[in-house]
Amino acid sequence: MISEKKTAIHSVKVLIVDDESDILDLLEYNFEQEGYNVLRAMNGEEALQVAAQERPDLIVLDIMMPKMDGVSACLALKSMPGLEDVCVVFLTARSEEYSEVAGFEAGADDYIFKPIKPRVLKSRIKAILRRHQQRAIVQDSNLIRIHDLEIVRDEYVVRKEKDTIPLPRKEFELFSFLASRPGKVYSREDLLVRIWENVHVTDRTVDVHVRKLREKIGARYILTVKGVGYKFLPQGSL
């Protein structure tokens, strides 16, 4: 059964998807405490229907569900017009690395493991939504500005605290691409397709370019996600 609480009026819509009603109740209570507009679904197929109608800003998606598992649902969601950039957080009791890798490769922004810790859950969701909002606020067709960094696409330069850092074309394209989607994890294979179009290069090519970018711009902006790939951190890693 699909339901929506009418008491929480907020610009941020959160769709929670789990086949256990007690988990849904716990998530709904905590998200409504933050003022989010909460939507519910109990399996992947139902989640697709709700998402198509309501266009949520963020989806918390259980992995092990009947009818359609979370990974399959995430892939389907990301292919729907208007939902390509929706934030997806997987909720799971599974801790195997291959399961986490599959989730990130499907397009997830983060993983939260059961049993749920409400304070940690709310903090992680807030951080993801902040990163998502930063993507749209500070970039246009030619300029990306994030904190102390300015990326000017038509000049192929990066400026850091007003110092210009010229970069070779592929280094710039890689950095510009990652910076345009802060917090989003990309596998080496995905970056090869998007930046090099898979033309006579290997995974090692990505690693070398990331190493050079870290030397020139600073190591804290591009984080290695073990077993998956890389992501850009707008405030640098701590």
Tab-separated table of N, CA, C and O in Angstrom, residues 78-198:
chain	number	residue	atom	x	y	z
A	78	LYS	N	17.224	5.126	-12.485
A	78	LYS	CA	18.201	6.001	-13.133
A	78	LYS	C	17.956	6.118	-14.634
A	78	LYS	O	18.480	7.028	-15.279
A	79	SER	N	17.174	5.207	-15.188
A	79	SER	CA	16.878	5.259	-16.626
A	79	SER	C	15.579	6.009	-16.923
A	79	SER	O	15.236	6.215	-18.084
A	80	MET	N	14.874	6.425	-15.879
A	80	MET	CA	13.601	7.120	-16.072
A	80	MET	C	13.823	8.606	-16.319
A	80	MET	O	14.624	9.238	-15.609
A	81	PRO	N	13.171	9.189	-17.309
A	81	PRO	CA	13.331	10.624	-17.589
A	81	PRO	C	13.021	11.472	-16.363
A	81	PRO	O	11.998	11.284	-15.708
A	82	GLY	N	13.926	12.386	-16.063
A	82	GLY	CA	13.743	13.267	-14.923
A	82	GLY	C	14.260	12.722	-13.617
A	82	GLY	O	14.306	13.435	-12.615
A	83	LEU	N	14.672	11.448	-13.586
A	83	LEU	CA	15.169	10.839	-12.351
A	83	LEU	C	16.621	10.398	-12.476
A	83	LEU	O	17.135	9.702	-11.603
A	84	GLU	N	17.279	10.819	-13.551
A	84	GLU	CA	18.667	10.392	-13.763
A	84	GLU	C	19.585	10.807	-12.621
A	84	GLU	O	20.538	10.101	-12.282
A	85	ASP	N	19.301	11.955	-12.005
A	85	ASP	CA	20.175	12.493	-10.966
A	85	ASP	C	19.588	12.372	-9.562
A	85	ASP	O	20.102	12.978	-8.617
A	86	VAL	N	18.514	11.600	-9.397
A	86	VAL	CA	17.928	11.446	-8.077
A	86	VAL	C	18.930	10.783	-7.128
A	86	VAL	O	19.682	9.886	-7.522
A	87	CYS	N	18.969	11.250	-5.889
A	87	CYS	CA	19.861	10.647	-4.891
A	87	CYS	C	19.280	9.305	-4.458
A	87	CYS	O	18.089	9.208	-4.134
A	88	VAL	N	20.124	8.271	-4.425
A	88	VAL	CA	19.692	6.939	-3.994
A	88	VAL	C	20.632	6.454	-2.896
A	88	VAL	O	21.849	6.450	-3.067
A	89	VAL	N	20.051	6.057	-1.776
A	89	VAL	CA	20.811	5.507	-0.656
A	89	VAL	C	20.321	4.092	-0.415
A	89	VAL	O	19.119	3.869	-0.224
A	90	PHE	N	21.233	3.133	-0.444
A	90	PHE	CA	20.852	1.757	-0.172
A	90	PHE	C	20.841	1.496	1.324
A	90	PHE	O	21.737	1.927	2.054
A	91	LEU	N	19.821	0.780	1.749
A	91	LEU	CA	19.682	0.347	3.131
A	91	LEU	C	19.748	-1.173	3.121
A	91	LEU	O	18.970	-1.818	2.427
A	92	THR	N	20.678	-1.763	3.880
A	92	THR	CA	20.877	-3.198	3.775
A	92	THR	C	21.478	-3.789	5.040
A	92	THR	O	22.163	-3.104	5.796
A	93	ALA	N	21.207	-5.074	5.249
A	93	ALA	CA	21.836	-5.824	6.330
A	93	ALA	C	23.043	-6.581	5.821
A	93	ALA	O	23.785	-7.181	6.595
A	94	ARG	N	23.280	-6.534	4.519
A	94	ARG	CA	24.402	-7.267	3.916
A	94	ARG	C	25.661	-6.406	3.949
A	94	ARG	O	25.631	-5.236	3.622
A	95	SER	N	26.778	-7.030	4.328
A	95	SER	CA	28.030	-6.283	4.474
A	95	SER	C	29.109	-6.743	3.504
A	95	SER	O	30.248	-6.281	3.577
A	96	GLU	N	28.768	-7.662	2.583
A	96	GLU	CA	29.781	-8.145	1.653
A	96	GLU	C	30.231	-7.019	0.718
A	96	GLU	O	29.420	-6.221	0.264
A	97	GLU	N	31.541	-6.977	0.406
A	97	GLU	CA	32.073	-5.909	-0.434
A	97	GLU	C	31.462	-5.938	-1.824
A	97	GLU	O	31.159	-4.898	-2.400
A	98	TYR	N	31.241	-7.158	-2.379
A	98	TYR	CA	30.712	-7.230	-3.738
A	98	TYR	C	29.307	-6.634	-3.808
A	98	TYR	O	28.921	-6.040	-4.816
A	99	SER	N	28.529	-6.772	-2.725
A	99	SER	CA	27.192	-6.190	-2.710
A	99	SER	C	27.262	-4.672	-2.702
A	99	SER	O	26.503	-3.994	-3.402
A	100	GLU	N	28.196	-4.118	-1.922
A	100	GLU	CA	28.366	-2.670	-1.869
A	100	GLU	C	28.835	-2.132	-3.215
A	100	GLU	O	28.354	-1.084	-3.680
A	101	VAL	N	29.775	-2.832	-3.844
A	101	VAL	CA	30.270	-2.417	-5.159
A	101	VAL	C	29.138	-2.417	-6.179
A	101	VAL	O	28.995	-1.477	-6.969
A	102	ALA	N	28.307	-3.457	-6.163
A	102	ALA	CA	27.184	-3.533	-7.108
A	102	ALA	C	26.241	-2.359	-6.921
A	102	ALA	O	25.725	-1.801	-7.891
A	103	GLY	N	26.034	-1.959	-5.673
A	103	GLY	CA	25.161	-0.825	-5.406
A	103	GLY	C	25.701	0.476	-5.952
A	103	GLY	O	24.976	1.246	-6.587
A	104	PHE	N	26.989	0.730	-5.719
A	104	PHE	CA	27.588	1.958	-6.239
A	104	PHE	C	27.596	1.962	-7.769
A	104	PHE	O	27.360	2.996	-8.395
A	105	GLU	N	27.883	0.824	-8.359
A	105	GLU	CA	27.909	0.756	-9.820
A	105	GLU	C	26.515	0.947	-10.409
A	105	GLU	O	26.380	1.379	-11.555
A	106	ALA	N	25.476	0.648	-9.645
A	106	ALA	CA	24.102	0.868	-10.110
A	106	ALA	C	23.700	2.332	-10.029
A	106	ALA	O	22.670	2.716	-10.576
A	107	GLY	N	24.513	3.138	-9.322
A	107	GLY	CA	24.236	4.563	-9.262
A	107	GLY	C	23.913	5.097	-7.881
A	107	GLY	O	23.473	6.242	-7.746
A	108	ALA	N	24.134	4.291	-6.829
A	108	ALA	CA	23.829	4.735	-5.472
A	108	ALA	C	24.796	5.824	-5.023
A	108	ALA	O	25.947	5.868	-5.434
A	109	ASP	N	24.306	6.705	-4.167
A	109	ASP	CA	25.129	7.770	-3.587
A	109	ASP	C	25.765	7.344	-2.276
A	109	ASP	O	26.797	7.874	-1.881
A	110	ASP	N	25.136	6.400	-1.578
A	110	ASP	CA	25.678	5.991	-0.281
A	110	ASP	C	25.033	4.675	0.141
A	110	ASP	O	24.064	4.217	-0.463
A	111	TYR	N	25.613	4.082	1.193
A	111	TYR	CA	25.128	2.850	1.797
A	111	TYR	C	24.889	3.100	3.274
A	111	TYR	O	25.723	3.716	3.943
A	112	ILE	N	23.786	2.631	3.804
A	112	ILE	CA	23.529	2.661	5.238
A	112	ILE	C	23.172	1.242	5.669
A	112	ILE	O	22.307	0.591	5.078
A	113	PHE	N	23.857	0.769	6.696
A	113	PHE	CA	23.707	-0.621	7.101
A	113	PHE	C	22.764	-0.768	8.288
A	113	PHE	O	22.739	0.062	9.195
A	114	LYS	N	21.981	-1.829	8.252
A	114	LYS	CA	21.119	-2.189	9.365
A	114	LYS	C	21.964	-2.884	10.446
A	114	LYS	O	22.941	-3.536	10.114
A	115	PRO	N	21.575	-2.788	11.728
A	115	PRO	CA	20.421	-2.067	12.275
A	115	PRO	C	20.596	-0.557	12.171
A	115	PRO	O	21.705	-0.038	12.287
A	116	ILE	N	19.508	0.135	11.940
A	116	ILE	CA	19.526	1.576	11.706
A	116	ILE	C	19.828	2.337	12.993
A	116	ILE	O	19.238	2.064	14.047
A	117	LYS	N	20.747	3.284	12.888
A	117	LYS	CA	21.025	4.213	13.978
A	117	LYS	C	20.458	5.566	13.551
A	117	LYS	O	21.021	6.230	12.680
A	118	PRO	N	19.332	5.970	14.133
A	118	PRO	CA	18.611	7.155	13.643
A	118	PRO	C	19.456	8.409	13.508
A	118	PRO	O	19.356	9.123	12.509
A	119	ARG	N	20.288	8.738	14.490
A	119	ARG	CA	21.083	9.964	14.413
A	119	ARG	C	22.078	9.906	13.261
A	119	ARG	O	22.283	10.887	12.547
A	120	VAL	N	22.714	8.745	13.085
A	120	VAL	CA	23.651	8.574	11.978
A	120	VAL	C	22.908	8.652	10.656
A	120	VAL	O	23.358	9.297	9.701
A	121	LEU	N	21.758	7.996	10.579
A	121	LEU	CA	20.946	8.005	9.363
A	121	LEU	C	20.601	9.432	8.952
A	121	LEU	O	20.817	9.840	7.800
A	122	LYS	N	20.081	10.223	9.866
A	122	LYS	CA	19.662	11.593	9.541
A	122	LYS	C	20.849	12.459	9.141
A	122	LYS	O	20.750	13.282	8.231
A	123	SER	N	21.979	12.253	9.800
A	123	SER	CA	23.181	13.025	9.462
A	123	SER	C	23.665	12.698	8.057
A	123	SER	O	24.021	13.596	7.280
A	124	ARG	N	23.673	11.424	7.716
A	124	ARG	CA	24.127	11.010	6.377
A	124	ARG	C	23.187	11.544	5.302
A	124	ARG	O	23.637	11.995	4.237
A	125	ILE	N	21.893	11.495	5.547
A	125	ILE	CA	20.930	11.977	4.562
A	125	ILE	C	21.089	13.472	4.344
A	125	ILE	O	21.059	13.967	3.207
A	126	LYS	N	21.282	14.217	5.424
A	126	LYS	CA	21.490	15.663	5.298
A	126	LYS	C	22.721	15.965	4.459
A	126	LYS	O	22.718	16.873	3.614
A	127	ALA	N	23.808	15.218	4.690
A	127	ALA	CA	25.051	15.437	3.937
A	127	ALA	C	24.849	15.148	2.455
A	127	ALA	O	25.340	15.890	1.589
A	128	ILE	N	24.124	14.087	2.140
A	128	ILE	CA	23.873	13.738	0.739
A	128	ILE	C	23.039	14.807	0.060
A	128	ILE	O	23.322	15.214	-1.078
A	129	LEU	N	22.022	15.293	0.733
A	129	LEU	CA	21.168	16.336	0.149
A	129	LEU	C	21.940	17.631	-0.048
A	129	LEU	O	21.745	18.333	-1.045
A	130	ARG	N	22.841	17.967	0.887
A	130	ARG	CA	23.667	19.167	0.711
A	130	ARG	C	24.534	19.047	-0.533
A	130	ARG	O	24.663	19.996	-1.307
A	131	ARG	N	25.168	17.884	-0.709
A	131	ARG	CA	26.017	17.685	-1.893
A	131	ARG	C	25.189	17.794	-3.168
A	131	ARG	O	25.628	18.366	-4.160
A	132	HIS	N	24.002	17.229	-3.128
A	132	HIS	CA	23.138	17.267	-4.305
A	132	HIS	C	22.752	18.702	-4.651
A	132	HIS	O	22.737	19.091	-5.823
A	133	GLN	N	22.453	19.506	-3.648
A	133	GLN	CA	22.084	20.899	-3.879
A	133	GLN	C	23.267	21.698	-4.410
A	133	GLN	O	23.103	22.591	-5.246
A	134	GLN	N	24.477	21.379	-3.950
A	134	GLN	CA	25.662	22.098	-4.409
A	134	GLN	C	25.913	21.885	-5.895
A	134	GLN	O	26.457	22.741	-6.580
A	135	ARG	N	25.493	20.744	-6.421
A	135	ARG	CA	25.738	20.442	-7.835
A	135	ARG	C	25.101	21.494	-8.745
A	135	ARG	O	25.666	21.888	-9.751
A	136	ALA	N	23.874	21.885	-8.396
A	136	ALA	CA	23.108	22.755	-9.290
A	136	ALA	C	23.352	24.232	-9.043
A	136	ALA	O	23.181	25.046	-9.942
A	137	ILE	N	23.742	24.593	-7.826
A	137	ILE	CA	23.799	26.007	-7.471
A	137	ILE	C	24.923	26.747	-8.183
A	137	ILE	O	24.774	27.895	-8.586
A	138	VAL	N	26.089	26.115	-8.342
A	138	VAL	CA	27.284	26.870	-8.690
A	138	VAL	C	27.868	26.535	-10.058
A	138	VAL	O	29.032	26.781	-10.311
A	139	GLN	N	27.113	25.929	-10.942
A	139	GLN	CA	27.690	25.615	-12.235
A	139	GLN	C	26.750	25.994	-13.377
A	139	GLN	O	25.539	25.937	-13.248
A	140	ASP	N	27.353	26.447	-14.473
A	140	ASP	CA	26.598	26.674	-15.684
A	140	ASP	C	27.320	25.935	-16.800
A	140	ASP	O	28.124	25.056	-16.557
A	141	SER	N	27.036	26.277	-18.043
A	141	SER	CA	27.607	25.535	-19.162
A	141	SER	C	29.118	25.665	-19.261
A	141	SER	O	29.772	24.839	-19.875
A	142	ASN	N	29.692	26.699	-18.664
A	142	ASN	CA	31.119	26.932	-18.826
A	142	ASN	C	31.883	27.002	-17.509
A	142	ASN	O	33.095	26.819	-17.492
A	143	LEU	N	31.199	27.234	-16.388
A	143	LEU	CA	31.890	27.507	-15.130
A	143	LEU	C	31.359	26.627	-14.007
A	143	LEU	O	30.161	26.465	-13.837
A	144	ILE	N	32.291	26.047	-13.250
A	144	ILE	CA	31.957	25.329	-12.024
A	144	ILE	C	32.712	26.006	-10.897
A	144	ILE	O	33.930	26.142	-10.951
A	145	ARG	N	31.991	26.441	-9.882
A	145	ARG	CA	32.637	27.080	-8.738
A	145	ARG	C	32.219	26.365	-7.460
A	145	ARG	O	31.039	26.303	-7.130
A	146	ILE	N	33.173	25.778	-6.770
A	146	ILE	CA	32.910	25.037	-5.547
A	146	ILE	C	33.939	25.448	-4.506
A	146	ILE	O	35.111	25.088	-4.603
A	147	HIS	N	33.483	26.212	-3.509
A	147	HIS	CA	34.356	26.657	-2.426
A	147	HIS	C	35.593	27.373	-2.980
A	147	HIS	O	35.472	28.370	-3.657
A	148	ASP	N	36.798	26.825	-2.767
A	148	ASP	CA	38.014	27.523	-3.188
A	148	ASP	C	38.430	27.185	-4.609
A	148	ASP	O	39.481	27.625	-5.075
A	149	LEU	N	37.627	26.398	-5.323
A	149	LEU	CA	37.971	25.979	-6.682
A	149	LEU	C	37.063	26.639	-7.713
A	149	LEU	O	35.863	26.809	-7.496
A	150	GLU	N	37.643	26.991	-8.846
A	150	GLU	CA	36.892	27.496	-9.988
A	150	GLU	C	37.392	26.778	-11.225
A	150	GLU	O	38.589	26.777	-11.512
A	151	ILE	N	36.485	26.150	-11.945
A	151	ILE	CA	36.833	25.381	-13.133
A	151	ILE	C	36.200	26.057	-14.344
A	151	ILE	O	34.968	26.178	-14.428
A	152	VAL	N	37.041	26.520	-15.259
A	152	VAL	CA	36.566	27.236	-16.443
A	152	VAL	C	36.753	26.313	-17.641
A	152	VAL	O	37.870	26.064	-18.097
A	153	ARG	N	35.659	25.816	-18.162
A	153	ARG	CA	35.735	24.758	-19.162
A	153	ARG	C	36.331	25.210	-20.485
A	153	ARG	O	37.111	24.486	-21.097
A	154	ASP	N	35.955	26.393	-20.967
A	154	ASP	CA	36.454	26.788	-22.276
A	154	ASP	C	37.920	27.222	-22.240
A	154	ASP	O	38.565	27.349	-23.284
A	155	GLU	N	38.477	27.447	-21.044
A	155	GLU	CA	39.897	27.798	-20.917
A	155	GLU	C	40.750	26.600	-20.517
A	155	GLU	O	41.980	26.674	-20.512
A	156	TYR	N	40.102	25.488	-20.162
A	156	TYR	CA	40.805	24.290	-19.704
A	156	TYR	C	41.755	24.618	-18.547
A	156	TYR	O	42.894	24.166	-18.515
A	157	VAL	N	41.275	25.408	-17.602
A	157	VAL	CA	42.090	25.741	-16.433
A	157	VAL	C	41.269	25.567	-15.162
A	157	VAL	O	40.034	25.667	-15.178
A	158	VAL	N	41.989	25.315	-14.096
A	158	VAL	CA	41.412	25.282	-12.757
A	158	VAL	C	42.063	26.402	-11.958
A	158	VAL	O	43.282	26.585	-11.999
A	159	ARG	N	41.251	27.169	-11.239
A	159	ARG	CA	41.784	28.206	-10.367
A	159	ARG	C	41.500	27.819	-8.919
A	159	ARG	O	40.365	27.490	-8.568
A	160	LYS	N	42.532	27.865	-8.115
A	160	LYS	CA	42.403	27.545	-6.699
A	160	LYS	C	42.894	28.734	-5.896
A	160	LYS	O	44.071	29.083	-5.951
A	161	GLU	N	41.966	29.381	-5.191
A	161	GLU	CA	42.297	30.582	-4.429
A	161	GLU	C	43.012	31.599	-5.317
A	161	GLU	O	44.048	32.150	-4.974
A	162	LYS	N	42.469	31.800	-6.524
A	162	LYS	CA	42.927	32.772	-7.522
A	162	LYS	C	44.218	32.381	-8.248
A	162	LYS	O	44.655	33.090	-9.156
A	163	ASP	N	44.841	31.254	-7.860
A	163	ASP	CA	46.008	30.753	-8.594
A	163	ASP	C	45.537	29.858	-9.734
A	163	ASP	O	44.728	28.944	-9.526
A	164	THR	N	46.025	30.128	-10.944
A	164	THR	CA	45.621	29.349	-12.106
A	164	THR	C	46.470	28.086	-12.229
A	164	THR	O	47.692	28.140	-12.154
A	165	ILE	N	45.798	26.956	-12.426
A	165	ILE	CA	46.480	25.668	-12.577
A	165	ILE	C	46.145	25.120	-13.962
A	165	ILE	O	45.076	24.537	-14.167
A	166	PRO	N	47.017	25.324	-14.948
A	166	PRO	CA	46.741	24.778	-16.284
A	166	PRO	C	46.886	23.247	-16.271
A	166	PRO	O	47.763	22.706	-15.598
A	167	LEU	N	46.023	22.580	-16.998
A	167	LEU	CA	46.045	21.120	-17.033
A	167	LEU	C	45.992	20.612	-18.466
A	167	LEU	O	45.348	21.228	-19.321
A	168	PRO	N	46.666	19.492	-18.743
A	168	PRO	CA	46.482	18.839	-20.043
A	168	PRO	C	45.015	18.457	-20.238
A	168	PRO	O	44.260	18.317	-19.263
A	169	ARG	N	44.639	18.267	-21.470
A	169	ARG	CA	43.223	18.116	-21.802
A	169	ARG	C	42.534	16.998	-21.021
A	169	ARG	O	41.471	17.216	-20.425
A	170	LYS	N	43.090	15.797	-20.992
A	170	LYS	CA	42.422	14.682	-20.341
A	170	LYS	C	42.383	14.834	-18.827
A	170	LYS	O	41.404	14.446	-18.180
A	171	GLU	N	43.424	15.396	-18.244
A	171	GLU	CA	43.398	15.657	-16.812
A	171	GLU	C	42.280	16.639	-16.488
A	171	GLU	O	41.538	16.469	-15.523
A	172	PHE	N	42.174	17.678	-17.308
A	172	PHE	CA	41.131	18.677	-17.070
A	172	PHE	C	39.744	18.059	-17.240
A	172	PHE	O	38.845	18.302	-16.421
A	173	GLU	N	39.548	17.284	-18.297
A	173	GLU	CA	38.239	16.696	-18.551
A	173	GLU	C	37.841	15.745	-17.418
A	173	GLU	O	36.670	15.704	-17.015
A	174	LEU	N	38.803	14.986	-16.908
A	174	LEU	CA	38.524	14.079	-15.800
A	174	LEU	C	38.136	14.859	-14.544
A	174	LEU	O	37.126	14.560	-13.894
A	175	PHE	N	38.930	15.887	-14.212
A	175	PHE	CA	38.659	16.673	-13.010
A	175	PHE	C	37.340	17.429	-13.136
A	175	PHE	O	36.539	17.481	-12.199
A	176	SER	N	37.100	18.008	-14.295
A	176	SER	CA	35.866	18.753	-14.537
A	176	SER	C	34.651	17.844	-14.419
A	176	SER	O	33.627	18.226	-13.834
A	177	PHE	N	34.757	16.645	-14.954
A	177	PHE	CA	33.635	15.702	-14.894
A	177	PHE	C	33.327	15.304	-13.453
A	177	PHE	O	32.170	15.338	-13.020
A	178	LEU	N	34.353	14.926	-12.691
A	178	LEU	CA	34.134	14.529	-11.305
A	178	LEU	C	33.592	15.692	-10.474
A	178	LEU	O	32.693	15.519	-9.648
A	179	ALA	N	34.139	16.889	-10.705
A	179	ALA	CA	33.712	18.060	-9.934
A	179	ALA	C	32.278	18.470	-10.251
A	179	ALA	O	31.603	19.087	-9.421
A	180	SER	N	31.806	18.141	-11.435
A	180	SER	CA	30.441	18.507	-11.809
A	180	SER	C	29.407	17.637	-11.105
A	180	SER	O	28.217	17.957	-11.096
A	181	ARG	N	29.860	16.527	-10.503
A	181	ARG	CA	28.961	15.638	-9.763
A	181	ARG	C	29.563	15.321	-8.401
A	181	ARG	O	29.946	14.193	-8.122
A	182	PRO	N	29.718	16.310	-7.512
A	182	PRO	CA	30.377	16.082	-6.222
A	182	PRO	C	29.684	15.005	-5.409
A	182	PRO	O	28.463	14.957	-5.326
A	183	GLY	N	30.505	14.126	-4.834
A	183	GLY	CA	29.992	13.060	-3.999
A	183	GLY	C	29.578	11.807	-4.742
A	183	GLY	O	29.356	10.755	-4.146
A	184	LYS	N	29.491	11.871	-6.065
A	184	LYS	CA	29.072	10.732	-6.876
A	184	LYS	C	30.265	9.828	-7.171
A	184	LYS	O	31.318	10.304	-7.597
A	185	VAL	N	30.114	8.528	-6.945
A	185	VAL	CA	31.199	7.572	-7.175
A	185	VAL	C	31.141	7.060	-8.612
A	185	VAL	O	30.081	6.658	-9.098
A	186	TYR	N	32.303	7.068	-9.282
A	186	TYR	CA	32.411	6.540	-10.644
A	186	TYR	C	33.489	5.474	-10.690
A	186	TYR	O	34.597	5.666	-10.182
A	187	SER	N	33.165	4.351	-11.317
A	187	SER	CA	34.150	3.295	-11.491
A	187	SER	C	35.170	3.695	-12.552
A	187	SER	O	34.919	4.594	-13.364
A	188	ARG	N	36.312	3.041	-12.545
A	188	ARG	CA	37.329	3.291	-13.567
A	188	ARG	C	36.781	3.006	-14.955
A	188	ARG	O	37.058	3.733	-15.907
A	189	GLU	N	35.987	1.929	-15.058
A	189	GLU	CA	35.420	1.569	-16.357
A	189	GLU	C	34.491	2.657	-16.872
A	189	GLU	O	34.500	3.007	-18.066
A	190	ASP	N	33.691	3.224	-15.972
A	190	ASP	CA	32.774	4.285	-16.367
A	190	ASP	C	33.544	5.522	-16.815
A	190	ASP	O	33.196	6.166	-17.817
A	191	LEU	N	34.609	5.862	-16.097
A	191	LEU	CA	35.413	7.027	-16.467
A	191	LEU	C	36.124	6.808	-17.801
A	191	LEU	O	36.270	7.752	-18.593
A	192	LEU	N	36.554	5.599	-18.062
A	192	LEU	CA	37.185	5.304	-19.356
A	192	LEU	C	36.213	5.556	-20.504
A	192	LEU	O	36.581	6.103	-21.545
A	193	VAL	N	34.959	5.151	-20.311
A	193	VAL	CA	33.951	5.351	-21.353
A	193	VAL	C	33.655	6.833	-21.544
A	193	VAL	O	33.585	7.342	-22.663
A	194	ARG	N	33.510	7.573	-20.431
A	194	ARG	CA	33.074	8.966	-20.493
A	194	ARG	C	34.197	9.913	-20.925
A	194	ARG	O	33.943	10.894	-21.631
A	195	ILE	N	35.426	9.644	-20.497
A	195	ILE	CA	36.527	10.578	-20.759
A	195	ILE	C	37.393	10.126	-21.935
A	195	ILE	O	37.785	10.931	-22.781
A	196	TRP	N	37.691	8.837	-21.986
A	196	TRP	CA	38.593	8.341	-23.043
A	196	TRP	C	37.863	7.586	-24.144
A	196	TRP	O	38.461	7.201	-25.136
A	197	GLU	N	36.572	7.330	-23.949
A	197	GLU	CA	35.767	6.591	-24.925
A	197	GLU	C	36.369	5.229	-25.231
A	197	GLU	O	36.239	4.697	-26.339
A	198	ASN	N	37.071	4.661	-24.211
A	198	ASN	CA	37.639	3.304	-24.304
A	198	ASN	C	38.606	3.117	-25.470
A	198	ASN	O	38.723	2.030	-26.026
